[in-house]
Short mmCIF file of C-alpha atoms in Angstrom, two decimals:
data_model
loop_
_atom_site.label_atom_id
_atom_site.label_comp_id
_atom_site.label_asym_id
_atom_site.label_seq_id
_atom_site.Cartn_x
_atom_site.Cartn_y
_atom_site.Cartn_z
CA UNK A 232 0.04 0.00 0.04
CA UNK A 233 1.35 3.42 -0.96
CA UNK A 234 2.08 5.72 1.91
CA UNK A 235 0.42 9.12 2.32
CA UNK A 236 2.06 12.37 3.35
CA UNK A 237 0.14 12.24 6.52
CA UNK A 238 1.43 8.78 7.30
CA UNK A 239 4.97 9.87 6.70
CA UNK A 240 4.43 12.98 8.91
CA UNK A 241 3.01 10.76 11.63
CA UNK A 242 6.09 8.61 11.65
CA UNK A 243 8.37 11.58 11.65
CA UNK A 244 6.47 12.93 14.66
CA UNK A 245 7.05 9.56 16.55
CA UNK A 246 10.74 9.80 15.75
CA UNK A 247 10.97 13.39 17.02
CA UNK A 248 9.31 12.15 20.28
CA UNK A 249 11.75 9.35 20.68
CA UNK A 250 14.62 11.83 20.05
CA UNK A 251 13.38 14.10 22.71
CA UNK A 252 12.96 11.10 25.11
CA UNK A 253 16.49 9.86 24.65
CA UNK A 254 15.35 6.76 22.85
CA UNK A 255 17.20 7.64 19.73
CA UNK A 256 20.55 9.53 19.32
CA UNK A 257 20.87 12.26 16.72
CA UNK A 258 22.50 10.06 14.18
CA UNK A 259 19.68 7.30 14.32
CA UNK A 260 17.10 10.10 14.30
CA UNK A 261 18.47 11.79 11.12
CA UNK A 262 18.82 8.32 9.46
CA UNK A 263 15.32 7.26 10.26
CA UNK A 264 13.76 10.68 9.54
CA UNK A 265 15.33 10.79 6.06
CA UNK A 266 14.11 7.34 5.44
CA UNK A 267 10.60 8.21 6.49
CA UNK A 268 10.35 11.21 4.15
CA UNK A 269 11.64 9.05 1.24
CA UNK A 270 9.43 6.10 2.02
CA UNK A 271 7.03 5.09 -0.91
CA UNK A 272 5.04 2.40 0.83
CA UNK A 273 3.67 1.76 4.31
CA UNK A 274 5.91 -1.39 4.63
CA UNK A 275 8.88 0.99 4.40
CA UNK A 276 7.53 3.11 7.29
CA UNK A 277 6.83 0.28 9.86
CA UNK A 278 10.43 -0.76 10.54
CA UNK A 279 11.37 2.87 11.37
CA UNK A 280 9.34 2.71 14.66
CA UNK A 281 9.00 -1.06 15.21
CA UNK A 282 11.37 -0.75 18.39
CA UNK A 283 9.64 2.46 19.71
CA UNK A 284 6.73 2.73 22.02
CA UNK A 285 3.35 3.21 20.40
CA UNK A 286 1.68 6.53 21.04
CA UNK A 287 0.47 6.89 24.58
CA UNK A 288 2.75 4.13 25.92
CA UNK A 289 5.80 4.62 28.12
CA UNK A 290 6.57 7.06 30.65
CA UNK A 291 4.89 10.53 30.24
CA UNK A 292 7.12 13.27 29.08
CA UNK A 293 7.71 16.17 31.47
CA UNK A 294 5.51 19.14 30.56
CA UNK A 295 7.09 21.91 28.51
CA UNK A 296 6.02 25.47 29.14
CA UNK A 297 4.24 26.97 26.22
CA UNK A 298 5.27 30.58 26.83
CA UNK A 299 7.69 32.86 28.52
CA UNK A 300 11.18 34.20 28.05
CA UNK A 301 13.58 31.81 26.17
CA UNK A 302 11.00 28.89 25.64
CA UNK A 303 11.17 26.86 22.43
CA UNK A 304 7.64 25.49 22.51
CA UNK A 305 6.16 24.21 19.40
CA UNK A 306 2.90 22.69 20.51
CA UNK A 307 4.60 21.74 23.71
CA UNK A 308 7.20 19.91 21.80
CA UNK A 309 10.27 22.16 22.57
CA UNK A 310 13.10 22.13 20.15
CA UNK A 311 12.88 18.55 19.18
CA UNK A 312 9.51 19.51 17.53
CA UNK A 313 11.17 22.25 15.50
CA UNK A 314 14.10 20.26 14.09
CA UNK A 315 13.92 17.94 11.10
CA UNK A 316 11.20 19.91 9.15
CA UNK A 317 11.41 19.97 5.37
CA UNK A 318 12.96 23.32 4.29
CA UNK A 319 10.56 25.88 2.94
CA UNK A 320 13.36 28.36 1.93
CA UNK A 321 17.11 27.94 1.24
CA UNK A 322 17.90 31.53 0.17
CA UNK A 323 16.94 35.08 -0.60
CA UNK A 324 18.26 37.61 -3.14
CA UNK A 325 17.61 41.40 -3.07
CA UNK A 326 18.92 43.55 -5.91
CA UNK A 327 17.88 47.08 -5.50
CA UNK A 328 14.97 45.70 -3.52
CA UNK A 329 14.32 43.56 -0.48
CA UNK A 330 13.19 40.23 0.79
CA UNK A 331 12.04 38.86 4.14
CA UNK A 332 11.55 35.59 5.94
CA UNK A 333 9.47 35.40 9.22
CA UNK A 334 6.79 33.75 11.08
CA UNK A 335 6.35 29.98 10.75
CA UNK A 336 8.89 28.87 8.09
CA UNK A 337 11.57 26.23 7.87
CA UNK A 338 15.16 27.16 7.46
CA UNK A 339 17.16 24.88 5.11
CA UNK A 340 20.33 23.33 6.37
CA UNK A 341 22.31 25.98 4.12
CA UNK A 342 20.53 29.26 3.60
CA UNK A 343 22.22 32.00 1.45
CA UNK A 344 21.21 35.60 1.51
CA UNK A 345 22.52 37.96 -1.14
CA UNK A 346 21.81 41.63 -1.11
CA UNK A 347 23.08 44.22 -3.55
CA UNK A 348 21.97 47.76 -3.03
CA UNK A 349 19.02 46.10 -1.16
CA UNK A 350 18.04 44.57 2.20
CA UNK A 351 17.11 41.27 3.63
CA UNK A 352 15.29 40.46 6.82
CA UNK A 353 15.42 36.92 8.44
CA UNK A 354 13.44 36.27 11.62
CA UNK A 355 14.16 32.87 13.30
CA UNK A 356 12.15 33.41 16.38
CA UNK A 357 9.19 31.21 15.19
CA UNK A 358 11.12 29.25 12.50
CA UNK A 359 11.60 25.45 12.15
CA UNK A 360 14.89 23.93 11.13
CA UNK A 361 15.70 21.40 8.47
CA UNK A 362 18.64 19.97 10.62
CA UNK A 363 20.19 20.65 14.02
CA UNK A 364 23.12 22.36 12.38
CA UNK A 365 22.32 25.23 10.16
CA UNK A 366 24.56 27.58 8.13
CA UNK A 367 23.43 30.98 6.99
CA UNK A 368 25.78 32.72 4.46
CA UNK A 369 25.24 36.41 4.11
CA UNK A 370 26.65 38.54 1.16
CA UNK A 371 25.85 42.27 1.52
CA UNK A 372 27.21 44.51 -1.19
CA UNK A 373 26.17 48.08 -0.58
CA UNK A 374 23.10 46.48 1.16
CA UNK A 375 22.25 44.90 4.32
CA UNK A 376 20.99 41.77 6.08
CA UNK A 377 19.14 41.82 9.40
CA UNK A 378 18.85 38.58 11.33
CA UNK A 379 16.63 38.25 14.42
CA UNK A 380 17.20 35.18 16.66
CA UNK A 381 15.44 34.20 19.96
CA UNK A 382 17.41 34.26 23.28
CA UNK A 383 17.48 30.40 23.57
CA UNK A 384 19.08 29.70 20.17
CA UNK A 385 22.77 28.63 19.91
CA UNK A 386 24.31 31.19 17.46
CA UNK A 387 27.81 31.67 16.13
CA UNK A 388 28.88 34.61 13.95
CA UNK A 389 32.19 34.70 12.19
CA UNK A 390 31.72 36.88 9.07
CA UNK A 391 33.82 40.00 8.26
CA UNK A 392 33.14 43.40 6.81
CA UNK A 393 35.29 45.45 4.29
CA UNK A 394 34.20 49.06 4.38
CA UNK A 395 31.23 47.71 6.15
CA UNK A 396 30.22 45.84 9.24
CA UNK A 397 29.48 42.36 10.34
CA UNK A 398 27.90 42.52 13.81
CA UNK A 399 28.55 39.46 16.05
CA UNK A 400 26.70 40.67 19.19
CA UNK A 401 24.15 37.96 18.71
CA UNK A 402 26.66 35.24 19.31
CA UNK A 403 25.84 33.04 22.25
CA UNK A 404 24.81 29.67 23.59
CA UNK A 405 21.25 28.30 23.44
CA UNK A 406 19.21 26.17 25.77
CA UNK A 407 19.49 22.46 25.86
CA UNK A 408 18.53 20.77 22.55
CA UNK A 409 18.85 23.99 20.59
CA UNK A 410 19.85 24.01 16.95
CA UNK A 411 23.22 25.44 16.16
CA UNK A 412 23.07 28.27 13.70
CA UNK A 413 26.37 29.51 12.19
CA UNK A 414 26.25 32.77 10.35
CA UNK A 415 29.10 33.71 8.03
CA UNK A 416 29.83 35.67 4.85
CA UNK A 417 31.06 39.16 4.28
CA UNK A 418 29.71 42.66 4.04
CA UNK A 419 31.28 45.04 1.40
CA UNK A 420 30.26 48.62 1.99
CA UNK A 421 27.13 47.09 3.62
CA UNK A 422 26.23 45.54 6.89
CA UNK A 423 25.12 42.30 8.43
CA UNK A 424 23.27 42.68 11.79
CA UNK A 425 22.45 39.75 14.17
CA UNK A 426 20.35 40.65 17.29
CA UNK A 427 18.48 38.64 19.94
CA UNK A 428 14.93 39.54 20.64
CA UNK A 429 12.20 37.74 22.58
CA UNK A 430 9.43 36.16 20.81
CA UNK A 431 6.27 38.24 20.37
CA UNK A 432 4.24 38.21 23.60
CA UNK A 433 7.23 36.95 25.69
CA UNK A 434 8.45 39.28 28.54
CA UNK A 435 12.15 38.96 29.73
CA UNK A 436 12.79 38.62 33.41
CA UNK A 437 13.42 41.79 35.39
CA UNK A 438 17.01 40.93 35.62
CA UNK A 439 17.32 41.31 31.83
CA UNK A 440 15.09 44.36 31.27
CA UNK A 441 16.88 47.57 30.69
#
């Protein structure tokens, strides 16, 4: 029997749950997830979860908060529910114009942003991620790229600027299970800005308020 998209996604969700519970390591999860999305028949899906508890079995997972400062909730699934999603975008180009990515979208494992006398805006606060390790390459020529990340995301910035700027103030560790986003590239007579901001509706603790 041919497998449907709904059945493939159901298996993917069970694999994400198993990863979050520690039943699978990252290598096993990625291998099985890739096989799930490539499966053509139901018979190919069954072995991927045959050694995992059926939905509702096993010890209940600890509750995950759904709001607040630095919380990576996605329908109470945390970071595990936001990693391994098929990419919806792998790049953006702005030539004497602009582009933007924000809200609920999925970042490709390698995303390239190019701006020439234009601007690009990337908001990762509500984004999903194709893989745990993501690379965002920014090339700004007489233009700019602005990247907004949540406080609980692991971010590394190592680009450089020539007669321009490559702001690395957004660099910092994330919460447990966070994806690792590496931002690199160069700015020529332009700029790349990486800044941390809370998700909409979140309020930072008083200790972090300015």
